[in-house]
mmCIF file of C-alpha atoms and ligand atoms in Angstrom:
data_model
loop_
_atom_site.group_PDB
_atom_site.id
_atom_site.type_symbol
_atom_site.label_atom_id
_atom_site.label_comp_id
_atom_site.label_asym_id
_atom_site.label_seq_id
_atom_site.Cartn_x
_atom_site.Cartn_y
_atom_site.Cartn_z
ATOM 1 C CA UNK A 14 120.794 143.132 86.734
ATOM 2 C CA UNK A 15 122.633 141.086 88.790
ATOM 3 C CA UNK A 16 123.898 137.862 87.862
ATOM 4 C CA UNK A 17 120.999 135.425 89.229
ATOM 5 C CA UNK A 18 118.902 137.502 87.517
ATOM 6 C CA UNK A 19 120.479 137.545 84.693
ATOM 7 C CA UNK A 20 120.924 133.446 84.862
ATOM 8 C CA UNK A 21 116.588 132.900 85.464
ATOM 9 C CA UNK A 22 115.510 135.188 82.204
ATOM 10 C CA UNK A 23 118.409 132.854 80.031
ATOM 11 C CA UNK A 24 116.679 130.357 81.665
ATOM 12 C CA UNK A 25 113.238 130.984 81.305
ATOM 13 C CA UNK A 26 113.808 131.979 77.529
ATOM 14 C CA UNK A 27 115.199 128.218 77.176
ATOM 15 C CA UNK A 28 112.484 126.743 78.149
ATOM 16 C CA UNK A 29 110.296 128.496 76.563
ATOM 17 C CA UNK A 30 112.187 128.361 73.248
ATOM 18 C CA UNK A 31 112.700 124.176 73.373
ATOM 19 C CA UNK A 32 109.164 124.422 74.655
ATOM 20 C CA UNK A 33 108.439 126.560 70.490
ATOM 21 C CA UNK A 34 110.794 124.680 69.501
ATOM 22 C CA UNK A 35 109.344 121.250 70.688
ATOM 23 C CA UNK A 36 106.260 120.648 70.211
ATOM 24 C CA UNK A 37 105.175 121.539 73.612
ATOM 25 C CA UNK A 38 102.460 124.129 74.539
ATOM 26 C CA UNK A 39 103.609 127.657 76.635
ATOM 27 C CA UNK A 40 104.342 127.162 80.032
ATOM 28 C CA UNK A 41 104.155 123.373 80.319
ATOM 29 C CA UNK A 42 107.642 123.457 81.915
ATOM 30 C CA UNK A 43 107.580 123.928 84.887
ATOM 31 C CA UNK A 44 111.438 125.596 86.621
ATOM 32 C CA UNK A 45 112.847 123.676 89.445
ATOM 33 C CA UNK A 46 115.257 126.064 90.709
ATOM 34 C CA UNK A 47 117.621 123.489 92.392
ATOM 35 C CA UNK A 48 120.111 125.760 95.156
ATOM 36 C CA UNK A 49 121.503 122.930 96.762
ATOM 37 C CA UNK A 50 124.925 124.351 97.864
ATOM 38 C CA UNK A 51 124.161 127.481 97.299
ATOM 39 C CA UNK A 52 124.249 130.351 100.659
ATOM 40 C CA UNK A 53 120.547 131.597 101.604
ATOM 41 C CA UNK A 54 121.510 135.139 100.263
ATOM 42 C CA UNK A 55 121.033 133.048 96.707
ATOM 43 C CA UNK A 56 117.689 131.570 96.823
ATOM 44 C CA UNK A 57 116.225 135.310 98.635
ATOM 45 C CA UNK A 58 118.101 137.296 95.048
ATOM 46 C CA UNK A 59 115.910 134.937 92.651
ATOM 47 C CA UNK A 60 112.649 135.485 94.797
ATOM 48 C CA UNK A 61 113.258 139.174 95.069
ATOM 49 C CA UNK A 62 114.570 140.352 91.194
ATOM 50 C CA UNK A 63 113.530 137.117 89.969
ATOM 51 C CA UNK A 64 110.474 136.025 91.198
ATOM 52 C CA UNK A 65 111.110 131.698 91.594
ATOM 53 C CA UNK A 66 109.736 129.747 94.266
ATOM 54 C CA UNK A 67 109.870 127.217 93.798
ATOM 55 C CA UNK A 68 113.619 125.520 94.997
ATOM 56 C CA UNK A 69 115.574 122.197 95.593
ATOM 57 C CA UNK A 70 117.760 120.759 97.743
ATOM 58 C CA UNK A 71 118.985 117.649 98.882
ATOM 59 C CA UNK A 72 120.346 117.799 101.639
ATOM 60 C CA UNK A 73 117.976 117.366 104.720
ATOM 61 C CA UNK A 74 121.007 119.163 107.589
ATOM 62 C CA UNK A 75 121.522 121.956 104.562
ATOM 63 C CA UNK A 76 118.237 122.117 103.756
ATOM 64 C CA UNK A 77 115.974 122.667 106.965
ATOM 65 C CA UNK A 78 117.663 126.185 107.757
ATOM 66 C CA UNK A 79 117.023 128.441 104.489
ATOM 67 C CA UNK A 80 113.762 126.349 104.597
ATOM 68 C CA UNK A 81 113.448 128.357 108.020
ATOM 69 C CA UNK A 82 114.982 131.641 107.275
ATOM 70 C CA UNK A 83 112.625 132.426 103.834
ATOM 71 C CA UNK A 84 109.467 130.980 105.426
ATOM 72 C CA UNK A 85 107.654 133.713 104.676
ATOM 73 C CA UNK A 86 107.905 133.783 101.694
ATOM 74 C CA UNK A 87 105.452 130.960 100.769
ATOM 75 C CA UNK A 88 107.962 128.715 98.091
ATOM 76 C CA UNK A 89 107.488 125.865 96.756
ATOM 77 C CA UNK A 90 109.566 122.944 98.517
ATOM 78 C CA UNK A 91 111.526 120.347 96.684
ATOM 79 C CA UNK A 92 113.216 116.990 97.954
ATOM 80 C CA UNK A 93 115.838 115.523 95.408
ATOM 81 C CA UNK A 94 118.481 114.040 96.964
ATOM 82 C CA UNK A 95 119.083 110.013 98.575
ATOM 83 C CA UNK A 96 116.422 109.930 101.334
ATOM 84 C CA UNK A 97 117.733 107.308 104.661
ATOM 85 C CA UNK A 98 115.427 106.213 106.318
ATOM 86 C CA UNK A 99 116.448 108.669 109.826
ATOM 87 C CA UNK A 100 114.629 111.603 107.937
ATOM 88 C CA UNK A 101 111.536 110.639 106.187
ATOM 89 C CA UNK A 102 110.076 112.477 109.522
ATOM 90 C CA UNK A 103 112.556 115.925 109.055
ATOM 91 C CA UNK A 104 110.994 115.586 104.376
ATOM 92 C CA UNK A 105 107.778 114.360 105.125
ATOM 93 C CA UNK A 106 107.710 118.217 108.079
ATOM 94 C CA UNK A 107 109.002 120.604 105.384
ATOM 95 C CA UNK A 108 108.940 119.172 101.986
ATOM 96 C CA UNK A 109 105.786 120.011 99.890
ATOM 97 C CA UNK A 110 107.399 117.681 96.544
ATOM 98 C CA UNK A 111 109.471 114.772 96.770
ATOM 99 C CA UNK A 112 111.312 113.618 93.454
ATOM 100 C CA UNK A 113 113.647 110.376 95.031
ATOM 101 C CA UNK A 114 110.752 108.173 96.357
ATOM 102 C CA UNK A 115 112.341 104.089 95.465
ATOM 103 C CA UNK A 116 111.562 102.576 98.487
ATOM 104 C CA UNK A 117 108.267 101.136 99.829
ATOM 105 C CA UNK A 118 109.810 101.461 102.904
ATOM 106 C CA UNK A 119 110.652 104.836 102.330
ATOM 107 C CA UNK A 120 107.135 105.998 100.562
ATOM 108 C CA UNK A 121 104.540 104.545 104.120
ATOM 109 C CA UNK A 122 107.052 106.810 106.647
ATOM 110 C CA UNK A 123 107.204 109.951 104.204
ATOM 111 C CA UNK A 124 102.745 109.491 104.836
ATOM 112 C CA UNK A 125 103.080 108.261 108.162
ATOM 113 C CA UNK A 126 104.965 110.365 109.470
ATOM 114 C CA UNK A 127 103.203 113.574 107.093
ATOM 115 C CA UNK A 128 101.261 115.880 109.413
ATOM 116 C CA UNK A 129 97.805 116.218 109.699
ATOM 117 C CA UNK A 130 96.664 119.220 108.577
ATOM 118 C CA UNK A 131 99.139 119.349 105.614
ATOM 119 C CA UNK A 132 97.761 119.093 102.177
ATOM 120 C CA UNK A 133 99.587 115.686 100.693
ATOM 121 C CA UNK A 134 103.232 115.161 100.278
ATOM 122 C CA UNK A 135 103.402 115.609 96.231
ATOM 123 C CA UNK A 136 105.918 112.415 95.155
ATOM 124 C CA UNK A 137 107.239 111.121 92.421
ATOM 125 C CA UNK A 138 109.320 107.352 91.397
ATOM 126 C CA UNK A 139 112.600 108.175 90.456
ATOM 127 C CA UNK A 140 113.157 105.593 88.251
ATOM 128 C CA UNK A 141 116.682 104.570 86.702
ATOM 129 C CA UNK A 142 117.218 102.932 83.209
ATOM 130 C CA UNK A 143 119.904 100.781 81.969
ATOM 131 C CA UNK A 144 123.134 102.427 82.090
ATOM 132 C CA UNK A 145 122.636 104.929 84.732
ATOM 133 C CA UNK A 146 125.971 106.145 87.226
ATOM 134 C CA UNK A 147 123.840 106.960 90.490
ATOM 135 C CA UNK A 148 122.515 103.186 92.235
ATOM 136 C CA UNK A 149 119.375 105.264 93.197
ATOM 137 C CA UNK A 150 115.826 104.631 91.079
ATOM 138 C CA UNK A 151 114.247 101.268 90.316
ATOM 139 C CA UNK A 152 113.870 99.867 87.500
ATOM 140 C CA UNK A 153 110.700 100.235 84.417
ATOM 141 C CA UNK A 154 109.588 96.416 85.713
ATOM 142 C CA UNK A 155 109.585 97.802 89.675
ATOM 143 C CA UNK A 156 108.016 101.297 89.058
ATOM 144 C CA UNK A 157 103.888 99.451 89.030
ATOM 145 C CA UNK A 158 104.049 97.900 92.111
ATOM 146 C CA UNK A 159 105.788 100.797 93.426
ATOM 147 C CA UNK A 160 102.659 102.902 92.407
ATOM 148 C CA UNK A 161 100.650 100.613 93.225
ATOM 149 C CA UNK A 162 101.754 101.301 97.163
ATOM 150 C CA UNK A 163 101.995 104.871 97.280
ATOM 151 C CA UNK A 164 98.013 104.601 95.393
ATOM 152 C CA UNK A 165 97.251 103.239 98.959
ATOM 153 C CA UNK A 166 99.306 105.945 101.442
ATOM 154 C CA UNK A 167 96.597 108.799 102.134
ATOM 155 C CA UNK A 168 99.029 111.181 102.752
ATOM 156 C CA UNK A 169 101.059 111.018 99.419
ATOM 157 C CA UNK A 170 99.467 112.354 96.336
ATOM 158 C CA UNK A 171 101.383 109.995 93.289
ATOM 159 C CA UNK A 172 102.359 113.337 90.169
ATOM 160 C CA UNK A 173 104.982 111.002 88.127
ATOM 161 C CA UNK A 174 107.935 109.685 87.093
ATOM 162 C CA UNK A 175 110.933 111.844 88.169
ATOM 163 C CA UNK A 176 114.977 110.583 86.850
ATOM 164 C CA UNK A 177 119.458 111.891 86.247
ATOM 165 C CA UNK A 178 119.861 110.110 82.928
ATOM 166 C CA UNK A 179 124.057 109.962 83.173
ATOM 167 C CA UNK A 180 125.726 113.040 81.230
ATOM 168 C CA UNK A 181 126.348 112.647 77.776
ATOM 169 C CA UNK A 182 126.579 115.606 75.361
ATOM 170 C CA UNK A 183 125.154 114.737 72.198
ATOM 171 C CA UNK A 184 122.556 115.777 72.330
ATOM 172 C CA UNK A 185 120.512 112.579 70.761
ATOM 173 C CA UNK A 186 122.119 110.384 72.788
ATOM 174 C CA UNK A 187 120.209 112.769 75.401
ATOM 175 C CA UNK A 188 116.670 112.476 74.298
ATOM 176 C CA UNK A 189 116.923 108.487 73.557
ATOM 177 C CA UNK A 190 117.443 108.393 77.633
ATOM 178 C CA UNK A 191 114.729 110.318 78.142
ATOM 179 C CA UNK A 192 113.226 108.955 76.358
ATOM 180 C CA UNK A 193 112.944 106.065 77.938
ATOM 181 C CA UNK A 194 112.085 107.404 80.683
ATOM 182 C CA UNK A 195 108.886 109.062 78.778
ATOM 183 C CA UNK A 196 107.794 105.230 78.134
ATOM 184 C CA UNK A 197 108.355 103.966 81.466
ATOM 185 C CA UNK A 198 105.319 106.879 82.676
ATOM 186 C CA UNK A 199 103.494 106.535 79.267
ATOM 187 C CA UNK A 200 103.475 102.138 80.278
ATOM 188 C CA UNK A 201 102.091 102.868 83.945
ATOM 189 C CA UNK A 202 99.401 105.605 82.332
ATOM 190 C CA UNK A 203 97.785 101.899 79.896
ATOM 191 C CA UNK A 204 98.093 101.220 83.043
ATOM 192 C CA UNK A 205 95.020 103.963 84.497
ATOM 193 C CA UNK A 206 98.157 105.813 86.553
ATOM 194 C CA UNK A 207 97.076 109.259 85.998
ATOM 195 C CA UNK A 208 100.768 111.197 86.475
ATOM 196 C CA UNK A 209 100.751 115.399 85.034
ATOM 197 C CA UNK A 210 104.700 115.630 86.419
ATOM 198 C CA UNK A 211 107.884 114.282 84.555
ATOM 199 C CA UNK A 212 111.356 115.594 85.919
ATOM 200 C CA UNK A 213 114.005 115.489 83.950
ATOM 201 C CA UNK A 214 116.646 117.399 82.550
ATOM 202 C CA UNK A 215 119.281 119.357 84.480
ATOM 203 C CA UNK A 216 121.739 122.640 83.065
ATOM 204 C CA UNK A 217 123.673 121.242 80.818
ATOM 205 C CA UNK A 218 121.013 117.961 79.017
ATOM 206 C CA UNK A 219 116.969 120.244 79.704
ATOM 207 C CA UNK A 220 116.411 120.536 75.961
ATOM 208 C CA UNK A 221 116.708 117.249 74.883
ATOM 209 C CA UNK A 222 114.557 116.393 78.006
ATOM 210 C CA UNK A 223 111.699 118.874 77.136
ATOM 211 C CA UNK A 224 112.405 117.482 73.980
ATOM 212 C CA UNK A 225 110.799 114.960 75.329
ATOM 213 C CA UNK A 226 108.267 115.646 77.696
ATOM 214 C CA UNK A 227 109.704 116.790 80.941
ATOM 215 C CA UNK A 228 107.336 118.725 82.660
ATOM 216 C CA UNK A 229 109.803 120.482 85.160
ATOM 217 C CA UNK A 230 113.551 120.640 84.732
ATOM 218 C CA UNK A 231 116.146 120.943 88.024
ATOM 219 C CA UNK A 232 118.344 123.339 86.863
ATOM 220 C CA UNK A 233 121.173 124.711 89.853
ATOM 221 C CA UNK A 234 124.226 125.141 88.033
ATOM 222 C CA UNK A 235 122.668 127.736 84.299
ATOM 223 C CA UNK A 236 120.668 129.571 87.744
ATOM 224 C CA UNK A 237 123.304 130.208 91.198
ATOM 225 C CA UNK A 238 127.171 129.191 88.677
ATOM 226 C CA UNK A 239 129.100 126.607 89.853
ATOM 227 C CA UNK A 240 128.440 124.994 93.400
HETATM 228 C C1 LIG B 326 122.001 118.465 91.910
HETATM 229 C C2 LIG B 326 121.486 118.042 90.671
HETATM 230 C C3 LIG B 326 120.192 118.682 89.735
HETATM 231 C C4 LIG B 326 120.888 120.337 89.408
HETATM 232 O O1 LIG B 326 121.947 119.516 88.683
HETATM 233 P P1 LIG B 326 122.507 120.757 87.368
HETATM 234 O O2 LIG B 326 123.700 119.702 86.815
HETATM 235 O O3 LIG B 326 123.645 121.765 89.163
HETATM 236 O O4 LIG B 326 121.824 121.779 87.050
HETATM 237 C C5 LIG B 326 118.849 118.794 89.583
HETATM 238 N N1 LIG B 326 118.733 116.857 89.512
HETATM 239 C C6 LIG B 326 119.412 116.986 91.254
HETATM 240 C C7 LIG B 326 118.479 115.443 91.336
HETATM 241 C C8 LIG B 326 119.993 117.605 92.108
HETATM 242 O O5 LIG B 326 121.391 116.532 92.861
#
């Protein structure tokens, strides 16, 4: 067994264990393999030896050749990086999900540029709870207006929220940060939005995210090693 296959077994077991420990139904947390910075051969191993189908990339120039080369596998591609206006067309054409929508202008361009005949693009709103180091993401107050706008865009399907809390080592502090994100989602749900996705948790804080209701964890280093 090679290292990547071993890593997938290990991470999937850790997800299953966290589901059980925190009272989450088995299979309720989806594993997104974050393959940015890794060669296409490593993705191929993940596909052929570990049966992985969901892959996350954060740079369009890096992603396009991989998407092209792995076309025969029928994969699900997730865009998770910051989005510049001049990249929306490529994203709308080549991806199935976008986790990092944080502006109406970007949402509108993705909607307009999603090709006819493709299913709606699944989108998450990226939120930035207090104390985050990244500048991406909107505040809790701004989320309802963006959700409202996206709901009128026929080629987008709003699935939920995504967040990248600042890296913390202590479990309870990680959990507090994810709890804030969960509350933003619950507030939107109280206002009538149907959201089935909470995209949060990375290699260093996956368990805390699962404890707070993550439905999708985005794992890079834990699967493919250091970048
Ligand atoms: C790189 C990245 C990840 C994966 O991070 P790891 O620490 O390698 O697991 C997850 N989400 C986003 C948005 C990323 O850019």
